[in-house]
């Protein structure tokens, strides 16, 4: 689906990423973990075509991304950030605007908007200004907007990090059900390993800008219970490098 080959990213005088080869498994959810400053968000932005690499290539469905076609590829993706980044509009308006920008006919946009607001439990807030929402309501709206776009690939950068525990747990369960239902190829960044079994089938460990481990949850974490994982998995992964 999306792959990176020979990708390097340098910002100023600092080398951020060095990714010889990396690809997302179609229809699977991959969790991207690693210590602070390892380049997780930079890799997500690069794969989401929002940060051009300094070197190397990104391919989408086997086709190399270049300046002439990247806008068309971006329209097949959706990105959810830790902060919801909602427009100063109503809840419904946030979804409708995104869909109309993508060229979705009005009637279909209205249907998608109502469906996904209901799926994420915020349909009753459709006419409410987004600026008045709680953190959980705003993130639900952001996720509804992303899924309404029907992306081929979904990117999420710590989307649950700012939510309180009850809201986060409930939303993780709902997200897991939706992702299993749709089989949307997804990459999500997290620092909380308890989120991984709710959503992911694959885990990639990033350390100092390099993928040092990539595989199934069992491959990366071994037999350890994720609820007991207070150690950092890249330390174990480094033993194998």
Tab-separated table of C-alpha atoms in Angstrom:
chain	number	residue	atom	x	y	z
A	1	UNK	CA	0.000	0.000	0.000
A	2	UNK	CA	2.514	2.627	1.218
A	3	UNK	CA	6.213	1.906	1.309
A	4	UNK	CA	9.426	3.824	1.924
A	5	UNK	CA	12.747	2.970	0.267
A	6	UNK	CA	16.055	4.570	1.154
A	7	UNK	CA	14.280	7.363	2.995
A	8	UNK	CA	16.365	9.857	4.904
A	9	UNK	CA	15.117	13.019	6.562
A	10	UNK	CA	17.435	15.787	7.658
A	11	UNK	CA	16.129	18.951	9.313
A	12	UNK	CA	18.739	21.643	9.804
A	13	UNK	CA	21.885	19.925	10.980
A	14	UNK	CA	20.075	16.956	12.475
A	15	UNK	CA	19.458	13.549	10.910
A	16	UNK	CA	15.894	12.595	11.826
A	17	UNK	CA	15.177	9.426	9.819
A	18	UNK	CA	17.177	6.686	8.144
A	19	UNK	CA	14.735	4.110	6.759
A	20	UNK	CA	16.236	1.679	4.225
A	21	UNK	CA	12.932	-0.207	3.756
A	22	UNK	CA	9.517	0.001	5.392
A	23	UNK	CA	5.997	-0.774	4.240
A	24	UNK	CA	2.565	-0.980	5.814
A	25	UNK	CA	0.703	-4.267	5.563
A	26	UNK	CA	-2.514	-3.707	3.561
A	27	UNK	CA	-5.604	-4.018	5.733
A	28	UNK	CA	-3.576	-4.154	8.959
A	29	UNK	CA	-3.057	-1.700	11.787
A	30	UNK	CA	0.565	-0.988	12.710
A	31	UNK	CA	1.560	0.631	16.006
A	32	UNK	CA	4.677	2.793	15.838
A	33	UNK	CA	6.519	3.030	19.178
A	34	UNK	CA	9.842	4.325	20.402
A	35	UNK	CA	11.402	6.780	22.851
A	36	UNK	CA	10.775	10.507	22.728
A	37	UNK	CA	12.753	12.109	19.933
A	38	UNK	CA	13.141	8.888	17.961
A	39	UNK	CA	11.349	10.353	14.920
A	40	UNK	CA	7.912	8.721	15.223
A	41	UNK	CA	5.901	11.772	14.219
A	42	UNK	CA	8.389	12.609	11.460
A	43	UNK	CA	8.024	9.133	9.968
A	44	UNK	CA	4.237	9.360	10.135
A	45	UNK	CA	4.259	12.773	8.418
A	46	UNK	CA	6.662	11.513	5.752
A	47	UNK	CA	4.540	8.456	4.961
A	48	UNK	CA	1.406	10.645	5.000
A	49	UNK	CA	3.027	12.825	2.313
A	50	UNK	CA	3.070	15.883	4.550
A	51	UNK	CA	6.856	15.965	5.046
A	52	UNK	CA	8.987	15.371	1.930
A	53	UNK	CA	12.046	13.220	2.609
A	54	UNK	CA	15.522	14.607	2.023
A	55	UNK	CA	16.409	11.433	0.151
A	56	UNK	CA	14.698	8.252	-1.038
A	57	UNK	CA	11.218	7.510	-2.305
A	58	UNK	CA	7.678	6.900	-1.059
A	59	UNK	CA	5.468	4.610	-3.119
A	60	UNK	CA	1.684	4.374	-3.008
A	61	UNK	CA	0.194	1.185	-4.441
A	62	UNK	CA	3.479	0.617	-6.249
A	63	UNK	CA	3.614	4.066	-7.862
A	64	UNK	CA	6.356	6.509	-6.873
A	65	UNK	CA	5.090	9.706	-5.271
A	66	UNK	CA	6.365	12.907	-6.888
A	67	UNK	CA	5.367	16.590	-6.831
A	68	UNK	CA	3.006	16.156	-9.775
A	69	UNK	CA	0.921	13.349	-8.257
A	70	UNK	CA	1.261	13.736	-4.478
A	71	UNK	CA	-1.892	15.859	-4.102
A	72	UNK	CA	-3.929	13.105	-5.726
A	73	UNK	CA	-2.415	10.535	-3.347
A	74	UNK	CA	-3.040	12.782	-0.328
A	75	UNK	CA	-6.734	12.752	-1.180
A	76	UNK	CA	-6.685	8.997	-0.564
A	77	UNK	CA	-5.299	9.406	2.969
A	78	UNK	CA	-6.544	10.791	6.289
A	79	UNK	CA	-4.562	12.000	9.300
A	80	UNK	CA	-5.694	12.367	12.917
A	81	UNK	CA	-3.467	14.255	15.337
A	82	UNK	CA	-3.314	14.394	19.131
A	83	UNK	CA	-5.007	17.786	18.933
A	84	UNK	CA	-8.256	17.500	16.937
A	85	UNK	CA	-7.527	20.566	14.715
A	86	UNK	CA	-11.193	21.281	14.081
A	87	UNK	CA	-12.440	24.202	12.008
A	88	UNK	CA	-14.272	27.084	13.660
A	89	UNK	CA	-17.568	25.648	12.490
A	90	UNK	CA	-20.248	23.305	13.752
A	91	UNK	CA	-19.546	19.629	14.287
A	92	UNK	CA	-21.480	18.808	11.114
A	93	UNK	CA	-19.750	21.616	9.266
A	94	UNK	CA	-16.326	20.144	10.020
A	95	UNK	CA	-17.217	16.904	8.250
A	96	UNK	CA	-19.150	18.516	5.415
A	97	UNK	CA	-16.322	20.926	4.624
A	98	UNK	CA	-13.732	18.136	4.483
A	99	UNK	CA	-15.950	16.026	2.232
A	100	UNK	CA	-16.811	18.891	-0.122
A	101	UNK	CA	-13.117	19.765	-0.458
A	102	UNK	CA	-12.563	16.159	-1.543
A	103	UNK	CA	-15.231	16.613	-4.213
A	104	UNK	CA	-17.916	14.429	-2.622
A	105	UNK	CA	-21.432	15.351	-3.877
A	106	UNK	CA	-23.550	17.151	-1.282
A	107	UNK	CA	-26.139	14.419	-0.756
A	108	UNK	CA	-23.502	11.736	-0.290
A	109	UNK	CA	-21.531	14.057	1.997
A	110	UNK	CA	-24.613	14.578	4.143
A	111	UNK	CA	-25.204	10.842	4.378
A	112	UNK	CA	-21.587	10.101	5.299
A	113	UNK	CA	-21.578	12.913	7.849
A	114	UNK	CA	-24.679	11.681	9.651
A	115	UNK	CA	-23.493	8.070	9.570
A	116	UNK	CA	-20.062	8.721	11.052
A	117	UNK	CA	-21.235	11.244	13.615
A	118	UNK	CA	-23.650	8.583	14.825
A	119	UNK	CA	-20.972	5.860	14.813
A	120	UNK	CA	-18.776	8.009	17.040
A	121	UNK	CA	-21.620	9.057	19.307
A	122	UNK	CA	-21.675	12.782	18.512
A	123	UNK	CA	-24.648	13.086	16.152
A	124	UNK	CA	-26.589	14.893	18.880
A	125	UNK	CA	-23.857	17.559	18.805
A	126	UNK	CA	-24.059	18.100	15.039
A	127	UNK	CA	-25.180	21.734	15.301
A	128	UNK	CA	-22.897	22.603	18.177
A	129	UNK	CA	-19.859	24.843	17.526
A	130	UNK	CA	-16.711	22.749	17.587
A	131	UNK	CA	-14.986	25.241	19.906
A	132	UNK	CA	-17.467	24.351	22.681
A	133	UNK	CA	-16.726	20.612	22.667
A	134	UNK	CA	-14.962	18.722	25.419
A	135	UNK	CA	-11.663	17.031	24.586
A	136	UNK	CA	-13.323	13.651	24.091
A	137	UNK	CA	-16.117	15.089	21.950
A	138	UNK	CA	-13.630	16.984	19.794
A	139	UNK	CA	-11.499	13.887	19.204
A	140	UNK	CA	-14.589	11.841	18.341
A	141	UNK	CA	-15.492	14.520	15.802
A	142	UNK	CA	-11.966	14.447	14.381
A	143	UNK	CA	-12.088	10.650	14.029
A	144	UNK	CA	-15.568	10.799	12.465
A	145	UNK	CA	-14.230	13.301	9.928
A	146	UNK	CA	-11.302	11.043	9.064
A	147	UNK	CA	-13.477	7.953	8.533
A	148	UNK	CA	-16.076	9.919	6.563
A	149	UNK	CA	-13.347	10.540	3.988
A	150	UNK	CA	-13.136	6.755	3.464
A	151	UNK	CA	-9.332	6.808	3.332
A	152	UNK	CA	-7.320	3.982	1.874
A	153	UNK	CA	-4.711	4.633	4.553
A	154	UNK	CA	-5.297	6.216	7.967
A	155	UNK	CA	-2.559	7.862	10.026
A	156	UNK	CA	-3.026	8.663	13.724
A	157	UNK	CA	-0.447	10.489	15.849
A	158	UNK	CA	-1.176	9.734	19.526
A	159	UNK	CA	-4.899	10.476	19.086
A	160	UNK	CA	-5.856	9.262	22.571
A	161	UNK	CA	-3.006	10.774	24.600
A	162	UNK	CA	-4.892	13.819	25.890
A	163	UNK	CA	-8.076	11.964	26.853
A	164	UNK	CA	-9.048	10.872	30.351
A	165	UNK	CA	-8.871	7.154	31.110
A	166	UNK	CA	-12.609	6.261	30.830
A	167	UNK	CA	-13.004	8.196	27.548
A	168	UNK	CA	-9.804	6.726	26.114
A	169	UNK	CA	-10.740	3.142	27.000
A	170	UNK	CA	-14.224	3.422	25.504
A	171	UNK	CA	-12.939	5.094	22.343
A	172	UNK	CA	-10.207	2.470	21.908
A	173	UNK	CA	-12.799	-0.311	22.035
A	174	UNK	CA	-14.989	1.464	19.486
A	175	UNK	CA	-12.014	2.194	17.216
A	176	UNK	CA	-10.878	-1.407	17.356
A	177	UNK	CA	-14.301	-2.600	16.233
A	178	UNK	CA	-14.411	-0.101	13.355
A	179	UNK	CA	-10.903	-0.880	12.116
A	180	UNK	CA	-11.556	-4.628	12.190
A	181	UNK	CA	-14.798	-4.078	10.308
A	182	UNK	CA	-13.310	-1.849	7.591
A	183	UNK	CA	-9.804	-3.374	7.329
A	184	UNK	CA	-8.398	0.116	6.858
A	185	UNK	CA	-4.621	0.157	6.491
A	186	UNK	CA	-3.517	2.210	9.495
A	187	UNK	CA	-0.372	3.520	11.151
A	188	UNK	CA	-0.734	4.938	14.637
A	189	UNK	CA	1.885	6.420	16.915
A	190	UNK	CA	1.570	5.681	20.617
A	191	UNK	CA	3.632	5.835	23.784
A	192	UNK	CA	1.073	3.784	25.733
A	193	UNK	CA	1.509	0.093	24.994
A	194	UNK	CA	-1.846	-0.773	26.562
A	195	UNK	CA	-3.455	0.754	23.447
A	196	UNK	CA	-1.746	-1.693	21.109
A	197	UNK	CA	-3.885	-4.851	21.586
A	198	UNK	CA	-7.080	-2.823	21.093
A	199	UNK	CA	-6.058	-1.731	17.600
A	200	UNK	CA	-2.916	-3.246	16.128
A	201	UNK	CA	-1.726	-6.468	14.546
A	202	UNK	CA	1.799	-5.200	13.806
A	203	UNK	CA	4.331	-3.183	15.821
A	204	UNK	CA	7.281	-1.176	14.524
A	205	UNK	CA	9.950	0.038	16.953
A	206	UNK	CA	11.770	3.237	15.988
A	207	UNK	CA	15.038	4.133	17.690
A	208	UNK	CA	17.202	7.130	16.722
A	209	UNK	CA	15.396	7.399	13.409
A	210	UNK	CA	15.740	3.722	12.448
A	211	UNK	CA	13.268	0.846	12.435
A	212	UNK	CA	15.005	-1.687	14.662
A	213	UNK	CA	12.142	-4.157	15.000
A	214	UNK	CA	8.992	-4.779	12.969
A	215	UNK	CA	6.580	-7.667	13.223
A	216	UNK	CA	3.575	-9.065	14.985
A	217	UNK	CA	2.835	-8.135	18.598
A	218	UNK	CA	4.200	-11.523	19.680
A	219	UNK	CA	7.374	-11.040	17.620
A	220	UNK	CA	8.116	-7.661	19.162
A	221	UNK	CA	6.944	-8.127	22.732
A	222	UNK	CA	7.486	-11.850	23.128
A	223	UNK	CA	5.303	-13.507	25.746
A	224	UNK	CA	5.132	-10.457	27.994
A	225	UNK	CA	1.692	-9.283	29.031
A	226	UNK	CA	1.163	-5.809	27.618
A	227	UNK	CA	-0.531	-4.782	30.843
A	228	UNK	CA	2.795	-5.437	32.619
A	229	UNK	CA	5.020	-3.706	30.102
A	230	UNK	CA	6.646	-0.932	32.085
A	231	UNK	CA	10.021	-1.529	30.419
A	232	UNK	CA	10.779	-0.009	27.044
A	233	UNK	CA	10.633	-2.496	24.138
A	234	UNK	CA	13.405	-0.851	22.132
A	235	UNK	CA	15.873	-1.911	24.855
A	236	UNK	CA	15.019	-5.548	24.126
A	237	UNK	CA	15.039	-4.871	20.407
A	238	UNK	CA	18.529	-3.374	20.616
A	239	UNK	CA	19.820	-6.672	21.942
A	240	UNK	CA	19.010	-8.201	18.550
A	241	UNK	CA	20.622	-5.458	16.454
